[in-house]
């Protein structure tokens, strides 16, 4: 079986690529290759028949910087199984371990242009006194005894032969370029008591990666122990992504305490999809938990940062926290702030590895061009400072540092808290408040501590203990229990505990507040205890401080319940019901009248504590208040609030709401339409309490439909409404130019008013005006004006004769009693002396009419639109002989209809109406106003004088006319001065 010799060198020494000018002399027994300026390498083939194919290596280093050589080279020899063409892809690595501590090297000799380093393997104590070499990519593992390696070491000899080497056979062709031996670990994986080997194969299975489990068997023969390697199995990473470098690092330790070694395999280039669905390189560690049957259960642990290379190094730590389960460190050498590197500490547990790291170590280095790579190599499970806990060494080759992390001693604390009695009777008042005679209901609080730990810990440990009563109450809320000695809900105490001693306890007395001071009687009173260790006094001589066991809670709580009138079990089960009704079945949009809901709340079960009526109101409603003017309705205390964007009215129903309680209350709401799509409003009502069982009533919904009601009216008036002919001083003019040339002004005013409550958005107003009769003009329109949201058009030209409009009268839109109207306003038919002829009605049915059409915009409740039509009575028409001594009634008519509302989904009825405006024209003599009779004047004067006399008499009787003069004599002035201290002057 051929033998070879390996040159050991620094694991991170990067050699230059092989230049094409290398010369290989194959016709001699020695092959020679030379790299100009850097190094030369030579090896020879031994023609011995005993060891055919024995290969020896010798390396001469030339012109290397001192910085590049960190460890001196050490030659060793080992057995390999190969043929001569294996040199085409050789990459070697070695590591070995000693019983006390460990030393590791790896040597990588690239035979291709591309450099690929082999990670250092650091086996621990259980691996015995053998070293382990990993071959990659040719696929071979080699082991030798460390004692022999150390004893035969000679720096003057470049090639040393060893006698107790073990090696695997050359891997099959399918393992070419798969890097078997890239990472190695040792552990008993078959239960035979002999350590087996695990090797990572990161480029196997078409770069999916696998790990290779290799067993070892011992045969004891006289004078020699023979070791054989045999294949146990190959576990491929089919669940890992391609090119994730699954097997980049491997480690073995019993993580779940079942006495079976578990395997950790790193895949630092693993990619997973993030929250955005895109692939991200996060790294992954596969944990293969060994079962009693020899099978493995694999769980996955993904990295926490992108491009951090999570899983590049894995180091067993031993039992850091002394909980009986081994722990492990996993490195992400390019994670953390500025990619300086992170090491995660994971704790073991019965079910496997805790997925949440218990501690994170971060590299702290100054910024530089090369990343520190903190965590690229690690070694643990060794107690360096001899404090009974394993420590961890982390390498950061980018900054030429190795960092020692000392494990802190773990202190396990057992805390106890006891509250008695646990049922608190508010009526049983056995204690008195200090300094008062006030009796209160008391209970006892007993708290205890016990501490223990391994390692160099002081005998006495100082703790600070804090107690808090009614812990669950929010800050600022009334706490229902207080300590008796300080009348406060909190208490602090410094306690000194003997390590490993008995439980140390203390006791305090607490009391309940008076029941009138708080509402919550149902929720348990939580007594909370929390403690802290004084780390400063517990530190050792080097200043290393212990730590509390993180898996033991640093607080404890207990509960006490207030005794309730709820039967023997002290558990109240109410039966809550709610109903609602209203006398309003419809709500008209825009109506200001409030909606009143009559709510009936009742409890047919046991007491309901902190019972409240919850009314969820829609956006279209606003809470006004509670009906208080009815003796039949309860005057509840209600408040509006918003919770989770839900608008609610909360009413107090009692604490407790006792069994058999029935309450009838009235709630008022104003309702309006929030949007055009609203057709109804719905109120949800429910009774809620703080009871544990049956604490709410069924939800009852009350729905009220929305409706439209718009009381639109039209009214008109004529100013003046009566005109008398003949008109004094009027003369006919053939071409009239001014209003006086035509006749008196007649104005018709139309008002379209919306009395609500709902609004409308569009209406049409049609006006018909008596314009001509028998080709004679009746009312000549000068102009029309509008007031409000209205636009008008006419079917004829207005004021075609261009008669000038009087400025004074043009501005008087609303003057209904000016001009001639003033003279005729008080004249009635019975005051007139005229010829009783027929009254001729001239409306649109007889006379020719001018039409005015107006479009009216939105009118809300109480708003109106007004149309002013200013015209002149064409006097010439009525002064004709055939028209004299006749009475005429000139009538204009206006009608409207509402055609659009701003409520698209509500049913709407047709709204329309009309009106007539009449102007009477009468021939007659206007009588002179009658004078006031003399007796009326005399009677008015006498009545005034009598009233004045009565008023003077009353004022006289009240002393109004009495004169107040200033004192004239000295004695009168002294009487007006105040006396001292309210006593009179005896001498006066």
mmCIF file of C-alpha atoms in Angstrom, residues 158-453:
data_model
loop_
_atom_site.group_PDB
_atom_site.id
_atom_site.type_symbol
_atom_site.label_atom_id
_atom_site.label_comp_id
_atom_site.label_asym_id
_atom_site.label_seq_id
_atom_site.Cartn_x
_atom_site.Cartn_y
_atom_site.Cartn_z
ATOM 1 C CA UNK A 158 11.281 16.856 6.127
ATOM 2 C CA UNK A 159 9.707 13.438 5.670
ATOM 3 C CA UNK A 160 8.715 11.248 8.602
ATOM 4 C CA UNK A 161 7.085 7.855 8.414
ATOM 5 C CA UNK A 162 4.466 6.862 11.023
ATOM 6 C CA UNK A 163 3.335 3.381 11.921
ATOM 7 C CA UNK A 164 -0.247 3.774 13.202
ATOM 8 C CA UNK A 165 -1.943 5.616 10.402
ATOM 9 C CA UNK A 166 -5.513 4.962 9.278
ATOM 10 C CA UNK A 167 -6.912 6.092 5.954
ATOM 11 C CA UNK A 168 -9.996 5.653 3.855
ATOM 12 C CA UNK A 169 -9.805 4.332 0.396
ATOM 13 C CA UNK A 170 -9.938 6.649 -2.542
ATOM 14 C CA UNK A 171 -13.470 7.875 -3.105
ATOM 15 C CA UNK A 172 -15.428 6.806 -6.120
ATOM 16 C CA UNK A 173 -15.388 8.816 -9.307
ATOM 17 C CA UNK A 174 -18.707 10.419 -8.455
ATOM 18 C CA UNK A 175 -16.940 12.235 -5.612
ATOM 19 C CA UNK A 176 -14.480 13.995 -7.911
ATOM 20 C CA UNK A 177 -14.436 17.712 -7.076
ATOM 21 C CA UNK A 178 -16.955 17.095 -4.273
ATOM 22 C CA UNK A 179 -14.474 18.016 -1.496
ATOM 23 C CA UNK A 180 -14.879 15.017 0.797
ATOM 24 C CA UNK A 181 -12.935 15.908 3.921
ATOM 25 C CA UNK A 182 -13.570 19.650 3.606
ATOM 26 C CA UNK A 183 -14.719 19.586 7.246
ATOM 27 C CA UNK A 184 -14.485 16.822 9.820
ATOM 28 C CA UNK A 185 -15.887 15.987 13.256
ATOM 29 C CA UNK A 186 -15.705 13.075 15.681
ATOM 30 C CA UNK A 187 -18.395 11.323 17.734
ATOM 31 C CA UNK A 188 -19.913 7.949 18.534
ATOM 32 C CA UNK A 189 -22.737 7.566 16.038
ATOM 33 C CA UNK A 190 -23.364 3.812 16.249
ATOM 34 C CA UNK A 191 -23.273 3.144 20.003
ATOM 35 C CA UNK A 192 -20.211 0.899 19.980
ATOM 36 C CA UNK A 193 -18.209 3.150 22.292
ATOM 37 C CA UNK A 194 -15.680 3.992 19.590
ATOM 38 C CA UNK A 195 -15.461 7.419 18.031
ATOM 39 C CA UNK A 196 -16.651 7.681 14.434
ATOM 40 C CA UNK A 197 -15.920 10.356 11.895
ATOM 41 C CA UNK A 198 -18.180 12.823 10.109
ATOM 42 C CA UNK A 199 -17.020 14.707 7.056
ATOM 43 C CA UNK A 200 -18.658 17.455 5.093
ATOM 44 C CA UNK A 201 -18.835 17.109 1.319
ATOM 45 C CA UNK A 202 -20.013 20.579 0.236
ATOM 46 C CA UNK A 203 -19.817 20.030 -3.544
ATOM 47 C CA UNK A 204 -21.348 16.584 -3.676
ATOM 48 C CA UNK A 205 -24.645 15.699 -5.359
ATOM 49 C CA UNK A 206 -24.140 18.384 -8.000
ATOM 50 C CA UNK A 207 -23.283 21.029 -5.377
ATOM 51 C CA UNK A 208 -26.308 20.242 -3.202
ATOM 52 C CA UNK A 209 -23.858 18.997 -0.559
ATOM 53 C CA UNK A 210 -23.880 16.081 1.890
ATOM 54 C CA UNK A 211 -22.188 14.852 5.016
ATOM 55 C CA UNK A 212 -20.359 11.516 5.131
ATOM 56 C CA UNK A 213 -20.550 9.321 8.243
ATOM 57 C CA UNK A 214 -17.575 6.962 8.585
ATOM 58 C CA UNK A 215 -17.413 4.346 11.361
ATOM 59 C CA UNK A 216 -14.315 2.788 13.006
ATOM 60 C CA UNK A 217 -13.820 -0.737 14.440
ATOM 61 C CA UNK A 218 -11.013 -1.937 16.817
ATOM 62 C CA UNK A 219 -9.387 -5.384 16.812
ATOM 63 C CA UNK A 220 -6.992 -6.005 19.721
ATOM 64 C CA UNK A 221 -4.139 -8.258 18.592
ATOM 65 C CA UNK A 222 -0.893 -9.029 20.482
ATOM 66 C CA UNK A 223 1.344 -5.952 20.652
ATOM 67 C CA UNK A 224 -0.739 -3.909 18.183
ATOM 68 C CA UNK A 225 -4.192 -2.390 17.777
ATOM 69 C CA UNK A 226 -5.586 -2.432 14.276
ATOM 70 C CA UNK A 227 -8.138 0.242 13.248
ATOM 71 C CA UNK A 228 -10.362 -0.121 10.206
ATOM 72 C CA UNK A 229 -12.536 2.525 8.584
ATOM 73 C CA UNK A 230 -15.876 1.505 7.136
ATOM 74 C CA UNK A 231 -18.684 3.490 5.610
ATOM 75 C CA UNK A 232 -21.795 3.986 7.737
ATOM 76 C CA UNK A 233 -23.799 6.180 5.401
ATOM 77 C CA UNK A 234 -24.122 9.315 3.351
ATOM 78 C CA UNK A 235 -26.764 11.929 4.159
ATOM 79 C CA UNK A 236 -27.470 14.274 1.269
ATOM 80 C CA UNK A 237 -28.923 17.727 1.655
ATOM 81 C CA UNK A 238 -31.800 17.480 -0.804
ATOM 82 C CA UNK A 239 -33.740 20.129 1.137
ATOM 83 C CA UNK A 240 -30.935 22.655 0.830
ATOM 84 C CA UNK A 241 -30.526 24.929 -2.151
ATOM 85 C CA UNK A 242 -27.903 24.220 -4.767
ATOM 86 C CA UNK A 243 -24.434 25.649 -4.162
ATOM 87 C CA UNK A 244 -25.282 26.437 -0.527
ATOM 88 C CA UNK A 245 -21.988 24.754 0.490
ATOM 89 C CA UNK A 246 -23.792 22.301 2.726
ATOM 90 C CA UNK A 247 -20.959 20.653 4.679
ATOM 91 C CA UNK A 248 -18.734 23.713 4.818
ATOM 92 C CA UNK A 249 -18.532 23.099 8.577
ATOM 93 C CA UNK A 250 -19.529 20.145 10.745
ATOM 94 C CA UNK A 251 -19.604 19.601 14.488
ATOM 95 C CA UNK A 252 -20.786 16.855 16.804
ATOM 96 C CA UNK A 253 -22.126 17.033 20.354
ATOM 97 C CA UNK A 254 -25.042 15.711 22.393
ATOM 98 C CA UNK A 255 -27.361 18.699 22.329
ATOM 99 C CA UNK A 256 -30.503 17.108 23.841
ATOM 100 C CA UNK A 257 -28.966 15.030 26.643
ATOM 101 C CA UNK A 258 -29.992 11.584 25.322
ATOM 102 C CA UNK A 259 -26.361 10.294 25.291
ATOM 103 C CA UNK A 260 -26.352 10.168 21.475
ATOM 104 C CA UNK A 261 -24.070 12.436 19.503
ATOM 105 C CA UNK A 262 -25.890 14.892 17.254
ATOM 106 C CA UNK A 263 -24.460 16.424 14.083
ATOM 107 C CA UNK A 264 -24.452 20.092 13.053
ATOM 108 C CA UNK A 265 -23.827 20.897 9.387
ATOM 109 C CA UNK A 266 -23.296 24.425 8.123
ATOM 110 C CA UNK A 267 -24.402 25.780 4.734
ATOM 111 C CA UNK A 268 -23.269 29.431 4.815
ATOM 112 C CA UNK A 269 -24.396 30.168 1.242
ATOM 113 C CA UNK A 270 -27.949 28.919 1.720
ATOM 114 C CA UNK A 271 -30.586 31.171 0.149
ATOM 115 C CA UNK A 272 -34.132 31.637 1.381
ATOM 116 C CA UNK A 273 -36.994 33.839 0.266
ATOM 117 C CA UNK A 274 -37.572 36.983 2.266
ATOM 118 C CA UNK A 275 -40.815 38.785 3.030
ATOM 119 C CA UNK A 276 -40.753 40.308 -0.463
ATOM 120 C CA UNK A 277 -40.527 36.862 -2.079
ATOM 121 C CA UNK A 278 -36.976 37.379 -3.346
ATOM 122 C CA UNK A 279 -34.128 34.991 -2.649
ATOM 123 C CA UNK A 280 -31.614 36.179 -0.071
ATOM 124 C CA UNK A 281 -28.405 34.574 1.101
ATOM 125 C CA UNK A 282 -28.928 34.028 4.842
ATOM 126 C CA UNK A 283 -27.032 30.805 5.585
ATOM 127 C CA UNK A 284 -28.354 27.737 7.335
ATOM 128 C CA UNK A 285 -27.341 25.147 9.922
ATOM 129 C CA UNK A 286 -28.895 21.679 9.818
ATOM 130 C CA UNK A 287 -29.172 19.901 13.170
ATOM 131 C CA UNK A 288 -29.356 16.107 12.823
ATOM 132 C CA UNK A 289 -30.562 14.647 16.126
ATOM 133 C CA UNK A 290 -29.506 11.037 16.554
ATOM 134 C CA UNK A 291 -32.150 8.606 17.741
ATOM 135 C CA UNK A 292 -31.748 5.329 19.593
ATOM 136 C CA UNK A 293 -32.451 3.474 16.354
ATOM 137 C CA UNK A 294 -29.466 5.124 14.691
ATOM 138 C CA UNK A 295 -31.607 7.312 12.451
ATOM 139 C CA UNK A 296 -31.361 11.078 12.389
ATOM 140 C CA UNK A 297 -34.106 13.699 12.719
ATOM 141 C CA UNK A 298 -33.074 16.913 10.978
ATOM 142 C CA UNK A 299 -34.220 20.408 11.864
ATOM 143 C CA UNK A 300 -33.216 23.605 10.088
ATOM 144 C CA UNK A 301 -31.951 26.846 11.612
ATOM 145 C CA UNK A 302 -31.732 29.796 9.210
ATOM 146 C CA UNK A 303 -29.500 32.813 9.628
ATOM 147 C CA UNK A 304 -30.729 36.183 10.763
ATOM 148 C CA UNK A 305 -28.898 38.529 8.378
ATOM 149 C CA UNK A 306 -28.231 38.682 4.654
ATOM 150 C CA UNK A 307 -24.709 37.831 3.421
ATOM 151 C CA UNK A 308 -23.519 37.106 6.966
ATOM 152 C CA UNK A 309 -22.380 33.531 6.091
ATOM 153 C CA UNK A 310 -24.294 32.029 8.983
ATOM 154 C CA UNK A 311 -22.889 28.549 9.720
ATOM 155 C CA UNK A 312 -19.346 29.177 8.511
ATOM 156 C CA UNK A 313 -18.030 27.825 11.809
ATOM 157 C CA UNK A 314 -19.699 25.650 14.455
ATOM 158 C CA UNK A 315 -18.149 24.928 17.841
ATOM 159 C CA UNK A 316 -19.487 22.705 20.641
ATOM 160 C CA UNK A 317 -19.281 24.579 23.939
ATOM 161 C CA UNK A 318 -20.079 21.947 26.534
ATOM 162 C CA UNK A 319 -22.655 22.757 29.196
ATOM 163 C CA UNK A 320 -22.349 26.523 29.593
ATOM 164 C CA UNK A 321 -25.271 27.099 31.929
ATOM 165 C CA UNK A 322 -24.927 23.803 33.813
ATOM 166 C CA UNK A 323 -28.482 22.741 32.994
ATOM 167 C CA UNK A 324 -27.488 19.236 31.889
ATOM 168 C CA UNK A 325 -27.591 19.988 28.140
ATOM 169 C CA UNK A 326 -24.656 20.894 25.947
ATOM 170 C CA UNK A 327 -24.629 24.229 24.144
ATOM 171 C CA UNK A 328 -23.158 25.278 20.830
ATOM 172 C CA UNK A 329 -21.788 28.379 19.076
ATOM 173 C CA UNK A 330 -22.584 29.214 15.452
ATOM 174 C CA UNK A 331 -20.693 31.972 13.676
ATOM 175 C CA UNK A 332 -21.761 34.465 11.035
ATOM 176 C CA UNK A 333 -18.345 36.038 10.304
ATOM 177 C CA UNK A 334 -19.776 38.788 8.100
ATOM 178 C CA UNK A 335 -22.834 39.714 10.117
ATOM 179 C CA UNK A 336 -23.543 42.514 12.537
ATOM 180 C CA UNK A 337 -22.721 46.174 12.310
ATOM 181 C CA UNK A 338 -20.416 46.988 9.391
ATOM 182 C CA UNK A 339 -20.114 43.233 8.696
ATOM 183 C CA UNK A 340 -17.637 42.788 11.539
ATOM 184 C CA UNK A 341 -18.903 39.352 12.514
ATOM 185 C CA UNK A 342 -21.289 37.751 14.980
ATOM 186 C CA UNK A 343 -21.237 34.569 17.050
ATOM 187 C CA UNK A 344 -24.569 33.190 18.273
ATOM 188 C CA UNK A 345 -24.799 31.085 21.425
ATOM 189 C CA UNK A 346 -27.578 28.490 21.326
ATOM 190 C CA UNK A 347 -28.607 26.396 24.321
ATOM 191 C CA UNK A 348 -29.562 22.751 24.236
ATOM 192 C CA UNK A 349 -32.801 21.381 25.585
ATOM 193 C CA UNK A 350 -34.622 18.010 25.659
ATOM 194 C CA UNK A 351 -36.334 18.639 22.310
ATOM 195 C CA UNK A 352 -33.145 19.725 20.568
ATOM 196 C CA UNK A 353 -31.648 23.129 19.929
ATOM 197 C CA UNK A 354 -33.345 26.283 21.167
ATOM 198 C CA UNK A 355 -34.048 28.264 17.996
ATOM 199 C CA UNK A 356 -33.561 31.600 19.763
ATOM 200 C CA UNK A 357 -29.964 32.497 20.696
ATOM 201 C CA UNK A 358 -29.435 33.150 24.359
ATOM 202 C CA UNK A 359 -26.472 35.425 23.691
ATOM 203 C CA UNK A 360 -24.903 37.224 20.740
ATOM 204 C CA UNK A 361 -21.183 38.014 20.600
ATOM 205 C CA UNK A 362 -20.152 40.856 18.312
ATOM 206 C CA UNK A 363 -16.730 41.728 17.013
ATOM 207 C CA UNK A 364 -15.528 45.187 18.009
ATOM 208 C CA UNK A 365 -12.845 46.337 15.618
ATOM 209 C CA UNK A 366 -11.790 49.531 13.963
ATOM 210 C CA UNK A 367 -12.893 49.936 10.377
ATOM 211 C CA UNK A 368 -10.444 48.704 7.747
ATOM 212 C CA UNK A 369 -10.468 47.535 4.171
ATOM 213 C CA UNK A 370 -10.353 43.826 5.001
ATOM 214 C CA UNK A 371 -13.329 42.475 6.994
ATOM 215 C CA UNK A 372 -12.404 41.166 10.450
ATOM 216 C CA UNK A 373 -14.173 37.825 9.825
ATOM 217 C CA UNK A 374 -14.902 37.520 13.514
ATOM 218 C CA UNK A 375 -16.041 33.946 14.099
ATOM 219 C CA UNK A 376 -14.352 32.333 11.085
ATOM 220 C CA UNK A 377 -12.789 29.836 13.495
ATOM 221 C CA UNK A 378 -13.874 28.906 17.036
ATOM 222 C CA UNK A 379 -12.928 26.499 19.809
ATOM 223 C CA UNK A 380 -14.961 25.786 22.940
ATOM 224 C CA UNK A 381 -15.648 23.167 25.600
ATOM 225 C CA UNK A 382 -12.411 23.964 27.465
ATOM 226 C CA UNK A 383 -12.212 25.568 30.921
ATOM 227 C CA UNK A 384 -9.318 27.943 30.524
ATOM 228 C CA UNK A 385 -9.711 29.999 33.715
ATOM 229 C CA UNK A 386 -10.556 26.919 35.851
ATOM 230 C CA UNK A 387 -13.810 28.337 37.186
ATOM 231 C CA UNK A 388 -15.785 25.192 36.423
ATOM 232 C CA UNK A 389 -17.358 26.497 33.187
ATOM 233 C CA UNK A 390 -16.177 25.962 29.601
ATOM 234 C CA UNK A 391 -14.841 28.972 27.736
ATOM 235 C CA UNK A 392 -14.820 29.979 24.074
ATOM 236 C CA UNK A 393 -12.050 31.233 21.798
ATOM 237 C CA UNK A 394 -13.095 33.103 18.659
ATOM 238 C CA UNK A 395 -10.702 33.881 15.835
ATOM 239 C CA UNK A 396 -10.788 36.953 13.622
ATOM 240 C CA UNK A 397 -8.038 36.477 11.061
ATOM 241 C CA UNK A 398 -8.878 39.753 9.318
ATOM 242 C CA UNK A 399 -7.535 41.709 12.310
ATOM 243 C CA UNK A 400 -4.906 39.188 13.512
ATOM 244 C CA UNK A 401 -6.815 38.542 16.734
ATOM 245 C CA UNK A 402 -8.158 35.672 18.787
ATOM 246 C CA UNK A 403 -10.692 36.592 21.481
ATOM 247 C CA UNK A 404 -11.229 34.629 24.692
ATOM 248 C CA UNK A 405 -14.740 34.646 26.122
ATOM 249 C CA UNK A 406 -14.841 33.446 29.702
ATOM 250 C CA UNK A 407 -18.048 31.740 30.795
ATOM 251 C CA UNK A 408 -19.727 33.451 33.749
ATOM 252 C CA UNK A 409 -20.785 31.293 36.699
ATOM 253 C CA UNK A 410 -24.521 30.610 36.685
ATOM 254 C CA UNK A 411 -26.616 31.206 39.790
ATOM 255 C CA UNK A 412 -29.944 29.417 39.983
ATOM 256 C CA UNK A 413 -32.513 31.097 42.205
ATOM 257 C CA UNK A 414 -35.637 29.502 43.612
ATOM 258 C CA UNK A 415 -38.197 32.141 44.562
ATOM 259 C CA UNK A 416 -41.337 31.481 46.542
ATOM 260 C CA UNK A 417 -44.405 33.642 47.115
ATOM 261 C CA UNK A 418 -47.432 32.778 49.228
ATOM 262 C CA UNK A 419 -50.640 34.734 49.839
ATOM 263 C CA UNK A 420 -53.109 33.725 52.534
ATOM 264 C CA UNK A 421 -55.984 33.824 52.750
ATOM 265 C CA UNK A 422 -56.453 33.699 48.974
ATOM 266 C CA UNK A 423 -60.156 34.658 49.264
ATOM 267 C CA UNK A 424 -60.506 38.172 50.686
ATOM 268 C CA UNK A 425 -63.681 39.063 52.562
ATOM 269 C CA UNK A 426 -64.305 42.798 52.537
ATOM 270 C CA UNK A 427 -66.658 42.456 55.517
ATOM 271 C CA UNK A 428 -64.062 40.695 57.696
ATOM 272 C CA UNK A 429 -62.117 43.728 58.929
ATOM 273 C CA UNK A 430 -59.636 42.466 61.537
ATOM 274 C CA UNK A 431 -56.810 44.998 61.174
ATOM 275 C CA UNK A 432 -56.472 48.666 62.002
ATOM 276 C CA UNK A 433 -54.575 51.206 59.988
ATOM 277 C CA UNK A 434 -51.543 52.461 61.957
ATOM 278 C CA UNK A 435 -52.374 55.667 63.820
ATOM 279 C CA UNK A 436 -56.131 55.393 63.190
ATOM 280 C CA UNK A 437 -59.140 53.454 64.446
ATOM 281 C CA UNK A 438 -60.187 52.547 60.892
ATOM 282 C CA UNK A 439 -60.727 48.806 60.466
ATOM 283 C CA UNK A 440 -59.656 47.128 57.220
ATOM 284 C CA UNK A 441 -59.654 43.644 55.707
ATOM 285 C CA UNK A 442 -56.136 42.145 55.823
ATOM 286 C CA UNK A 443 -54.158 39.292 54.247
ATOM 287 C CA UNK A 444 -50.566 38.019 54.542
ATOM 288 C CA UNK A 445 -47.820 38.032 51.908
ATOM 289 C CA UNK A 446 -44.858 35.651 52.463
ATOM 290 C CA UNK A 447 -41.850 35.769 50.101
ATOM 291 C CA UNK A 448 -38.765 33.526 50.043
ATOM 292 C CA UNK A 449 -35.443 33.165 48.202
ATOM 293 C CA UNK A 450 -32.915 30.365 47.762
ATOM 294 C CA UNK A 451 -29.769 30.521 45.588
ATOM 295 C CA UNK A 452 -27.160 28.016 44.478
ATOM 296 C CA UNK A 453 -24.512 27.708 41.814
#
